[in-house]
Short mmCIF file of N, CA and C in Angstrom, two decimals:
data_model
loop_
_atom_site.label_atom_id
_atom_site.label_comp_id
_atom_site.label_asym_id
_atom_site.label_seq_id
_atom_site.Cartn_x
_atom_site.Cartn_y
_atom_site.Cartn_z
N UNK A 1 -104.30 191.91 104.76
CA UNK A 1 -103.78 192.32 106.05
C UNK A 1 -102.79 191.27 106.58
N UNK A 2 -103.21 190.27 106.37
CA UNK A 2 -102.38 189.01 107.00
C UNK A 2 -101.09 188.97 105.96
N UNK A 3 -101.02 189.35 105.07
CA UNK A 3 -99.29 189.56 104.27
C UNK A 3 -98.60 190.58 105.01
N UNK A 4 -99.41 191.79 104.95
CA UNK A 4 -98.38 192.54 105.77
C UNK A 4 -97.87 192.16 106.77
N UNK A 5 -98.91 191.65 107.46
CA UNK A 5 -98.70 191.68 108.76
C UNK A 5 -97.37 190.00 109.33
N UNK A 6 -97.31 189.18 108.38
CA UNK A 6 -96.86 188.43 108.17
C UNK A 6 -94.91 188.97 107.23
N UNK A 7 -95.57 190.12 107.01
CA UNK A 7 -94.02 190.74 106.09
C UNK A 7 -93.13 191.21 107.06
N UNK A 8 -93.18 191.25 108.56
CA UNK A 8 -92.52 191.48 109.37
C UNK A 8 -91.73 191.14 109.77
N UNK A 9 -92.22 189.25 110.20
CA UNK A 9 -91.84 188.22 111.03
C UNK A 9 -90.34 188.32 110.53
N UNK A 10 -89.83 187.84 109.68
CA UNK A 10 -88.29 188.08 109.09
C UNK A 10 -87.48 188.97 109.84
N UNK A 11 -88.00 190.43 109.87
CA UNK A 11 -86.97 191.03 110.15
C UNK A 11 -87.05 190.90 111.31
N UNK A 12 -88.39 190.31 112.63
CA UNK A 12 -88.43 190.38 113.85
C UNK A 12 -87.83 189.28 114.31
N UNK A 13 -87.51 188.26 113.34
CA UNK A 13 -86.77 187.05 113.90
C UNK A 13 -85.52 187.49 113.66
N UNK A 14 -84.85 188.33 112.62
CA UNK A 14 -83.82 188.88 113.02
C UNK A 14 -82.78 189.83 113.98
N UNK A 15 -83.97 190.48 114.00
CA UNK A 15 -84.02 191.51 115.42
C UNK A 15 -83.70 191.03 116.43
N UNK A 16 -84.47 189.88 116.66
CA UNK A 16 -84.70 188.56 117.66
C UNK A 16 -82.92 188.41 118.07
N UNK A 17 -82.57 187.54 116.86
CA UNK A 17 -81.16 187.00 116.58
C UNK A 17 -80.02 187.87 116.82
N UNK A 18 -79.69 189.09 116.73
CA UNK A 18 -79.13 190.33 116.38
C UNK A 18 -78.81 190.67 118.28
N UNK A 19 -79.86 190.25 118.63
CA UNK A 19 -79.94 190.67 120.27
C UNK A 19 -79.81 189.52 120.79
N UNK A 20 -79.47 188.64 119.95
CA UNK A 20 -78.54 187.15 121.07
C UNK A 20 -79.95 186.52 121.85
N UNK A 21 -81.62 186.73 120.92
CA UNK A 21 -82.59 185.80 121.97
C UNK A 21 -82.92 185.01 120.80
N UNK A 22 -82.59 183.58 121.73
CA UNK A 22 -83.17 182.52 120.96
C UNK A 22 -84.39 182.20 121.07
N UNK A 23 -84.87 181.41 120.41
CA UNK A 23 -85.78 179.93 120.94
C UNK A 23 -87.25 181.01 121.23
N UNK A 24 -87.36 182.09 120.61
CA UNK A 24 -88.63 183.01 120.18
C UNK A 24 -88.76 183.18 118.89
N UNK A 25 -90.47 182.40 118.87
CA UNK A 25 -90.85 182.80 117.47
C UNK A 25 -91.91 184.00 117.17
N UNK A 26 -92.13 185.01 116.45
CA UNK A 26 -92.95 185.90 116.42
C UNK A 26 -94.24 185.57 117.01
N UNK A 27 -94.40 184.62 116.36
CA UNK A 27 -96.18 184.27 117.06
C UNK A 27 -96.12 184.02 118.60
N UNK A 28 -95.43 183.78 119.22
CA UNK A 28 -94.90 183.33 120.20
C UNK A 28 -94.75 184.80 121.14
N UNK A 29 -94.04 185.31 120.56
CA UNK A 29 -93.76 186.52 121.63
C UNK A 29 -94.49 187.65 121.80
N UNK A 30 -96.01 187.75 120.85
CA UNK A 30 -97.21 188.14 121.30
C UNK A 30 -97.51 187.71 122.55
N UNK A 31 -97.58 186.96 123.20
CA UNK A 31 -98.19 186.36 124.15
C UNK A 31 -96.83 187.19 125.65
N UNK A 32 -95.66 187.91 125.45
CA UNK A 32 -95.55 188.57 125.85
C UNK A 32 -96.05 190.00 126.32
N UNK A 33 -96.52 190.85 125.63
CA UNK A 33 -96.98 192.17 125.40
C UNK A 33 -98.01 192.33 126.86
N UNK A 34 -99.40 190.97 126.50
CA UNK A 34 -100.04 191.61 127.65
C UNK A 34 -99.07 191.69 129.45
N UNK A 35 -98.29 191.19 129.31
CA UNK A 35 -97.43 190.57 130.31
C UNK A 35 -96.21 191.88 131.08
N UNK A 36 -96.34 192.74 129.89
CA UNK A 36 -95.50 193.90 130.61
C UNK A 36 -96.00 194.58 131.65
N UNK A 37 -97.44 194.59 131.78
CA UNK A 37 -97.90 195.90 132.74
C UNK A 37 -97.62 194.77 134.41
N UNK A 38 -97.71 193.05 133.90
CA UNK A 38 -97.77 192.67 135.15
C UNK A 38 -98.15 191.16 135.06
N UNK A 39 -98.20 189.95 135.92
CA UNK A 39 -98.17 188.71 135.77
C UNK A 39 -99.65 188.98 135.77
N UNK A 40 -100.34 187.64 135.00
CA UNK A 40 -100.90 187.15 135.05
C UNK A 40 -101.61 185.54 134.65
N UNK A 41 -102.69 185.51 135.11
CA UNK A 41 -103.19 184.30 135.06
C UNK A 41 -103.42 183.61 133.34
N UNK A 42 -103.39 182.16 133.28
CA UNK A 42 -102.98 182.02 132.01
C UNK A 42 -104.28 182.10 131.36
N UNK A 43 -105.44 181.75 132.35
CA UNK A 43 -106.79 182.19 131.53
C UNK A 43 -106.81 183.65 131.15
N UNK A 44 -106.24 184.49 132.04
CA UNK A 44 -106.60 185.92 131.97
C UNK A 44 -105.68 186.68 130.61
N UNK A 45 -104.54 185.92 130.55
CA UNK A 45 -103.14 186.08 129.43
C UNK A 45 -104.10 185.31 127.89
N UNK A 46 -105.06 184.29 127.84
CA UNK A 46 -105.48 183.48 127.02
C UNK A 46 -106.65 184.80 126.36
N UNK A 47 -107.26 185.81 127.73
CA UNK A 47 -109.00 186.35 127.23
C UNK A 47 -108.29 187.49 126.70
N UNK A 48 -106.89 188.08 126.89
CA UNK A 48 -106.55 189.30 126.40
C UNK A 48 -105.63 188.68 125.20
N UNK A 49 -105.39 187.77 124.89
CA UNK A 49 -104.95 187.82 123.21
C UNK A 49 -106.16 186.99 122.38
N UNK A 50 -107.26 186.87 122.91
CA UNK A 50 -108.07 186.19 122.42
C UNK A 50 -107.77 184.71 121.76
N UNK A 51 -107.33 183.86 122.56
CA UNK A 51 -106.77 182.80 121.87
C UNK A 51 -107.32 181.59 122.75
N UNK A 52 -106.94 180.58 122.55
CA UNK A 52 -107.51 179.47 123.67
C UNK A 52 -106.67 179.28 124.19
N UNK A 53 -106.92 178.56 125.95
CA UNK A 53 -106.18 178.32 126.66
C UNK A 53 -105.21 177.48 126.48
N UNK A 54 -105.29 176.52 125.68
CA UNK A 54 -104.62 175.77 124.81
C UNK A 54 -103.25 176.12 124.15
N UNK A 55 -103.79 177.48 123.47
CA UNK A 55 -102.47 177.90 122.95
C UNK A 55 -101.80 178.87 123.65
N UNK A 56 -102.23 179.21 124.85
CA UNK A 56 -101.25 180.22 125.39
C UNK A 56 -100.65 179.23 126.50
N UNK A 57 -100.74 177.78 127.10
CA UNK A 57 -99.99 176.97 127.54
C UNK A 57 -99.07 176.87 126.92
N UNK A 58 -99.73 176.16 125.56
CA UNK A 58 -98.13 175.78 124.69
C UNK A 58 -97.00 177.24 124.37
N UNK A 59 -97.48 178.00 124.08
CA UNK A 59 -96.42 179.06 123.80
C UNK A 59 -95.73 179.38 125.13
N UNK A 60 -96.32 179.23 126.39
CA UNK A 60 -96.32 179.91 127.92
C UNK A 60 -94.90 178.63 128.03
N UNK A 61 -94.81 177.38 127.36
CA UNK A 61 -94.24 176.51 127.90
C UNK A 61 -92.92 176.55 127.09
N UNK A 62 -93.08 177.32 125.97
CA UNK A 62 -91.75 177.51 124.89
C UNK A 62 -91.32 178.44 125.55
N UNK A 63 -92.10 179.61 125.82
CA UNK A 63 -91.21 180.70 126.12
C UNK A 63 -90.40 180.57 127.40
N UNK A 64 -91.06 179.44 128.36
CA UNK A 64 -90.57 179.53 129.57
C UNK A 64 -89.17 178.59 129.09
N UNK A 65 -89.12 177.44 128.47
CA UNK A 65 -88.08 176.55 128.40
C UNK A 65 -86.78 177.24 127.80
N UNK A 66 -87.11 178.72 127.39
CA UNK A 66 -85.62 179.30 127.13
C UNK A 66 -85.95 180.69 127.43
N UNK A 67 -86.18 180.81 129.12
CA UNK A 67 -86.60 181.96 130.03
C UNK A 67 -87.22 183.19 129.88
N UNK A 68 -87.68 183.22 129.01
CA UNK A 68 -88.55 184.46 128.86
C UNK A 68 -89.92 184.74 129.79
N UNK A 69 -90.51 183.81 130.27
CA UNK A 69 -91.53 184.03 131.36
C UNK A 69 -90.70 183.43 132.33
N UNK A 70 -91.61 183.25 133.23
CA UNK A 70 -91.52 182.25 134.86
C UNK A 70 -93.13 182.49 135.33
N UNK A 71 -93.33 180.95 135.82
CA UNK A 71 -95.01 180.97 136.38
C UNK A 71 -94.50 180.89 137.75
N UNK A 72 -94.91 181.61 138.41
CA UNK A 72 -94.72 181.79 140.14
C UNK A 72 -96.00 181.78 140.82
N UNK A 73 -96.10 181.74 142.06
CA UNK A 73 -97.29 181.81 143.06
C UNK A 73 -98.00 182.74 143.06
N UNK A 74 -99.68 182.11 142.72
CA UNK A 74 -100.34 183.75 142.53
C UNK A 74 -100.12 184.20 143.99
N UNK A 75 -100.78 185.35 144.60
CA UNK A 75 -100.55 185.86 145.72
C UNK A 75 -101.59 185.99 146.10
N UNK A 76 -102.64 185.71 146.41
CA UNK A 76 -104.01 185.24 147.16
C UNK A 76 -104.64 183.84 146.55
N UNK A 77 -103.93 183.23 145.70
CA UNK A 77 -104.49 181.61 145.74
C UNK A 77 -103.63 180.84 145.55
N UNK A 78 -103.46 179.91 146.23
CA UNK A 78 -102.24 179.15 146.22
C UNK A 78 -102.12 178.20 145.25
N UNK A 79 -103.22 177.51 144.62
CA UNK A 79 -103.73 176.83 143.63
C UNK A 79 -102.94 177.43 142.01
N UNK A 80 -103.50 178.92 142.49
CA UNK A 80 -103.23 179.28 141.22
C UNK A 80 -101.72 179.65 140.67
N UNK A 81 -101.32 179.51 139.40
CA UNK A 81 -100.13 180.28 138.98
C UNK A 81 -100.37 181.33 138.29
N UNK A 82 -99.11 182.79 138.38
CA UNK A 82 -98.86 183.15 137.68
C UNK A 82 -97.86 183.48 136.64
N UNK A 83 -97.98 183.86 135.50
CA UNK A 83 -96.80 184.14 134.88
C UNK A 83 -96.27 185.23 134.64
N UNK A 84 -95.24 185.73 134.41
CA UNK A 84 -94.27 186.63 134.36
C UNK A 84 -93.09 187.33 133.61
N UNK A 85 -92.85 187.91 133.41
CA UNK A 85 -91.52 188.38 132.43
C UNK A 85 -90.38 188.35 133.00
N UNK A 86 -89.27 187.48 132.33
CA UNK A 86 -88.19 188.01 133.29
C UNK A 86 -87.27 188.32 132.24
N UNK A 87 -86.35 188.75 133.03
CA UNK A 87 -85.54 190.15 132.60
C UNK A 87 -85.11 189.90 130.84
N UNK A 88 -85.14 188.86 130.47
CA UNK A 88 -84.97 188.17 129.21
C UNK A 88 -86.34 188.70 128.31
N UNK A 89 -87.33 188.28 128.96
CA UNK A 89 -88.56 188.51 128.03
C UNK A 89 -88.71 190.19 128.05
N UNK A 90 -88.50 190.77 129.08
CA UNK A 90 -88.56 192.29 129.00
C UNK A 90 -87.50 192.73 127.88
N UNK A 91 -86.22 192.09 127.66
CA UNK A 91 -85.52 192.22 126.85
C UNK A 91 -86.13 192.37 125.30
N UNK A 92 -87.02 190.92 125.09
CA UNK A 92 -87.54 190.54 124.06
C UNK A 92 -88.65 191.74 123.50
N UNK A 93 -88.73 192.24 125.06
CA UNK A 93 -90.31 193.47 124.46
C UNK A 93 -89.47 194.46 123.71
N UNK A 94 -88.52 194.76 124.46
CA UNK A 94 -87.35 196.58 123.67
C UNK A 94 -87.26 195.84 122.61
N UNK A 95 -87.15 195.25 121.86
CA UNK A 95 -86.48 194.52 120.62
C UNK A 95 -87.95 194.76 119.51
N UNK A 96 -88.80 193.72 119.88
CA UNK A 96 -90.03 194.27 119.93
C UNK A 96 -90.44 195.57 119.46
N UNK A 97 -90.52 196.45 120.72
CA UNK A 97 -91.01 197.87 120.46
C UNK A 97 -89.85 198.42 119.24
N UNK A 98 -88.32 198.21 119.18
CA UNK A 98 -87.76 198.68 118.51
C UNK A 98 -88.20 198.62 117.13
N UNK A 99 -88.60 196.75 116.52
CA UNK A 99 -88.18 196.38 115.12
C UNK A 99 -89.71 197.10 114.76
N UNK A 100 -90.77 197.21 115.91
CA UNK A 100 -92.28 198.16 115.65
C UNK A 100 -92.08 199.50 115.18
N UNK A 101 -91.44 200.14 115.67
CA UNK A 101 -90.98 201.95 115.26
C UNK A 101 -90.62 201.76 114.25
N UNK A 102 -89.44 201.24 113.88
CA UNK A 102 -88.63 200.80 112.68
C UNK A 102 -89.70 200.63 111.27
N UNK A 103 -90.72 199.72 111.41
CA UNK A 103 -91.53 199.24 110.85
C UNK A 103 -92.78 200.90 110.41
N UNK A 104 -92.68 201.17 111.37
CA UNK A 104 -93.74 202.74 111.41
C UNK A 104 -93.03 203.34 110.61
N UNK A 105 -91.53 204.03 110.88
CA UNK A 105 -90.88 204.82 109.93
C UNK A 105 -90.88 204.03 108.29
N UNK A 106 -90.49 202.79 108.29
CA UNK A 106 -90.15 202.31 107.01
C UNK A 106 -92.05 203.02 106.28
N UNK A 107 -92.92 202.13 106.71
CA UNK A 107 -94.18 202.23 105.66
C UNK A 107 -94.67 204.26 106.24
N UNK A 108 -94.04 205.05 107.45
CA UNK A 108 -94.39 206.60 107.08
C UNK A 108 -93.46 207.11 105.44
N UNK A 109 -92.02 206.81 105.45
CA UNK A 109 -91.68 206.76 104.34
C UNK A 109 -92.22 206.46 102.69
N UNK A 110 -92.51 205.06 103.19
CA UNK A 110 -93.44 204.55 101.58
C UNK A 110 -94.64 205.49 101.38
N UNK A 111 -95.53 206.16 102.54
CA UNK A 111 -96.90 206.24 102.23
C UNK A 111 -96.56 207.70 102.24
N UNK A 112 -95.91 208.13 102.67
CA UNK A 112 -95.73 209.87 103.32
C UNK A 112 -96.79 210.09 105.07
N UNK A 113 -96.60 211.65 105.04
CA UNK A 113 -96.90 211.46 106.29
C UNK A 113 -98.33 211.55 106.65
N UNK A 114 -99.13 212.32 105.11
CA UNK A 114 -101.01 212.11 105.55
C UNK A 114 -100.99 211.07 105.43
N UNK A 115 -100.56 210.45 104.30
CA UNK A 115 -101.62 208.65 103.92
C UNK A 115 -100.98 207.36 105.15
N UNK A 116 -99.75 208.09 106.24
CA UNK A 116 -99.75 206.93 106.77
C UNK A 116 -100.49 208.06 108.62
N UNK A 117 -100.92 208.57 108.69
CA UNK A 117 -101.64 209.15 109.14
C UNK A 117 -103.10 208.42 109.50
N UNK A 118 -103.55 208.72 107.78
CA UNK A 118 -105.14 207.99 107.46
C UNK A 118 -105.09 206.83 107.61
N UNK A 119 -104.38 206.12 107.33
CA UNK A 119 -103.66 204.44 107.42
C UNK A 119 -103.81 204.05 109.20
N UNK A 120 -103.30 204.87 109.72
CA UNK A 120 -102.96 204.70 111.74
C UNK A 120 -104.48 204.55 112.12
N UNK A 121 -105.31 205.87 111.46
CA UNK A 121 -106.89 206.53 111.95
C UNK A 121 -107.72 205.48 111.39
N UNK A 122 -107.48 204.91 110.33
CA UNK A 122 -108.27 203.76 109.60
C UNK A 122 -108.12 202.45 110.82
N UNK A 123 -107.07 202.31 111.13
CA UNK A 123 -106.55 200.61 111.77
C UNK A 123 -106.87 201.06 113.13
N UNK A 124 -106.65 202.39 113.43
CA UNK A 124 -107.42 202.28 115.15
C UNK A 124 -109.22 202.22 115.09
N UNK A 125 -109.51 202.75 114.07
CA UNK A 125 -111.30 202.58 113.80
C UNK A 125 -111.37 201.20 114.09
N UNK A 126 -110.92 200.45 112.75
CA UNK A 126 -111.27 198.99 113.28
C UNK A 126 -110.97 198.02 114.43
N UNK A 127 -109.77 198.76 114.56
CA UNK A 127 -109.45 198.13 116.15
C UNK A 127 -110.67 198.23 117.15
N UNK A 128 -110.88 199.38 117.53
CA UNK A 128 -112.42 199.38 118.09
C UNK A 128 -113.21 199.18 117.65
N UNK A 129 -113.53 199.44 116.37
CA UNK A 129 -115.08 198.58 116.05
C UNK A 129 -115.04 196.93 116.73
N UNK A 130 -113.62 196.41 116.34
CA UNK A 130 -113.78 194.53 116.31
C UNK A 130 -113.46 194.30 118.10
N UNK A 131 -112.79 195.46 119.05
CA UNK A 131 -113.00 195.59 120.21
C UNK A 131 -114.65 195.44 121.24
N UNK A 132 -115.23 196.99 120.45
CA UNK A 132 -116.23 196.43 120.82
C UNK A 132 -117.47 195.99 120.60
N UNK A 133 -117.41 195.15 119.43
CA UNK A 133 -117.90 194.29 119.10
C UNK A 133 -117.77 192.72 119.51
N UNK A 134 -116.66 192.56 120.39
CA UNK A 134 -116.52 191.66 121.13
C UNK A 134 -116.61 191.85 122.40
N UNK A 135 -116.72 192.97 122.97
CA UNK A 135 -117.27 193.24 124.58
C UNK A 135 -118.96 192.77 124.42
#
């Protein structure tokens, strides 16, 4: 799973490049996605990619140093920050969602349209099984 899923990065760093955004690395611009519906907190950005707080600072601090987030004032704690997409990182998501479709058509092609069908129904099973199995 981790080859495939690793057989991407190339063309998404090209994709990346192609659309004039720098200074994003694939692993990196995961930590966008949960971020479209809305800012949030970096613990709360850390429990939805399952990662440590640790590493969604450091990526939170790349992406910000060539604008793709912004951490602003939460809005009922003053203490707290949140982070954000700006119009750059929303950029980064269409690019994103694009080189993803792209990626769907290329392997519906290789597999045809049942076996990449069974392939979708297989990877959403486990998605929820390892979902909630971690709730």
């Amino acid at each position: 799973m981790r080859l495939v899923v690793a057989s991407g990065a190339p063309r998404l760093r090209s994709a990346f490049a192609a659309a004039g955004l720098d200074g994003i690395r694939p692993g990196q611009a995961v930590a966008l996605v949960p971020l479209a519906a809305g800012g949030l907190h970096a613990s709360d950005l850390a429990d939805r990619l399952r990662v440590s707080r640790q590493a969604v600072a450091q990526a939170v601090a790349a992406l910000e140093r060539h604008d793709y987030v912004i951490r602003g004032p939460h809005p009922s704690d003053a203490r707290a920050r949140i982070i954000e997409l700006t119009p750059r990182g929303r950029q980064a998501l269409r690019v994103m969602r694009s080189n993803a479709l792209d990626v769907e058509k290329r392997w519906r092609d290789v597999l045809g349209q049942h076996r990449f069908g069974e392939l979708r129904e297989t990877l959403l099973a486990l998605l929820s099984a390892e979902t909630d199995e971690s709730s």
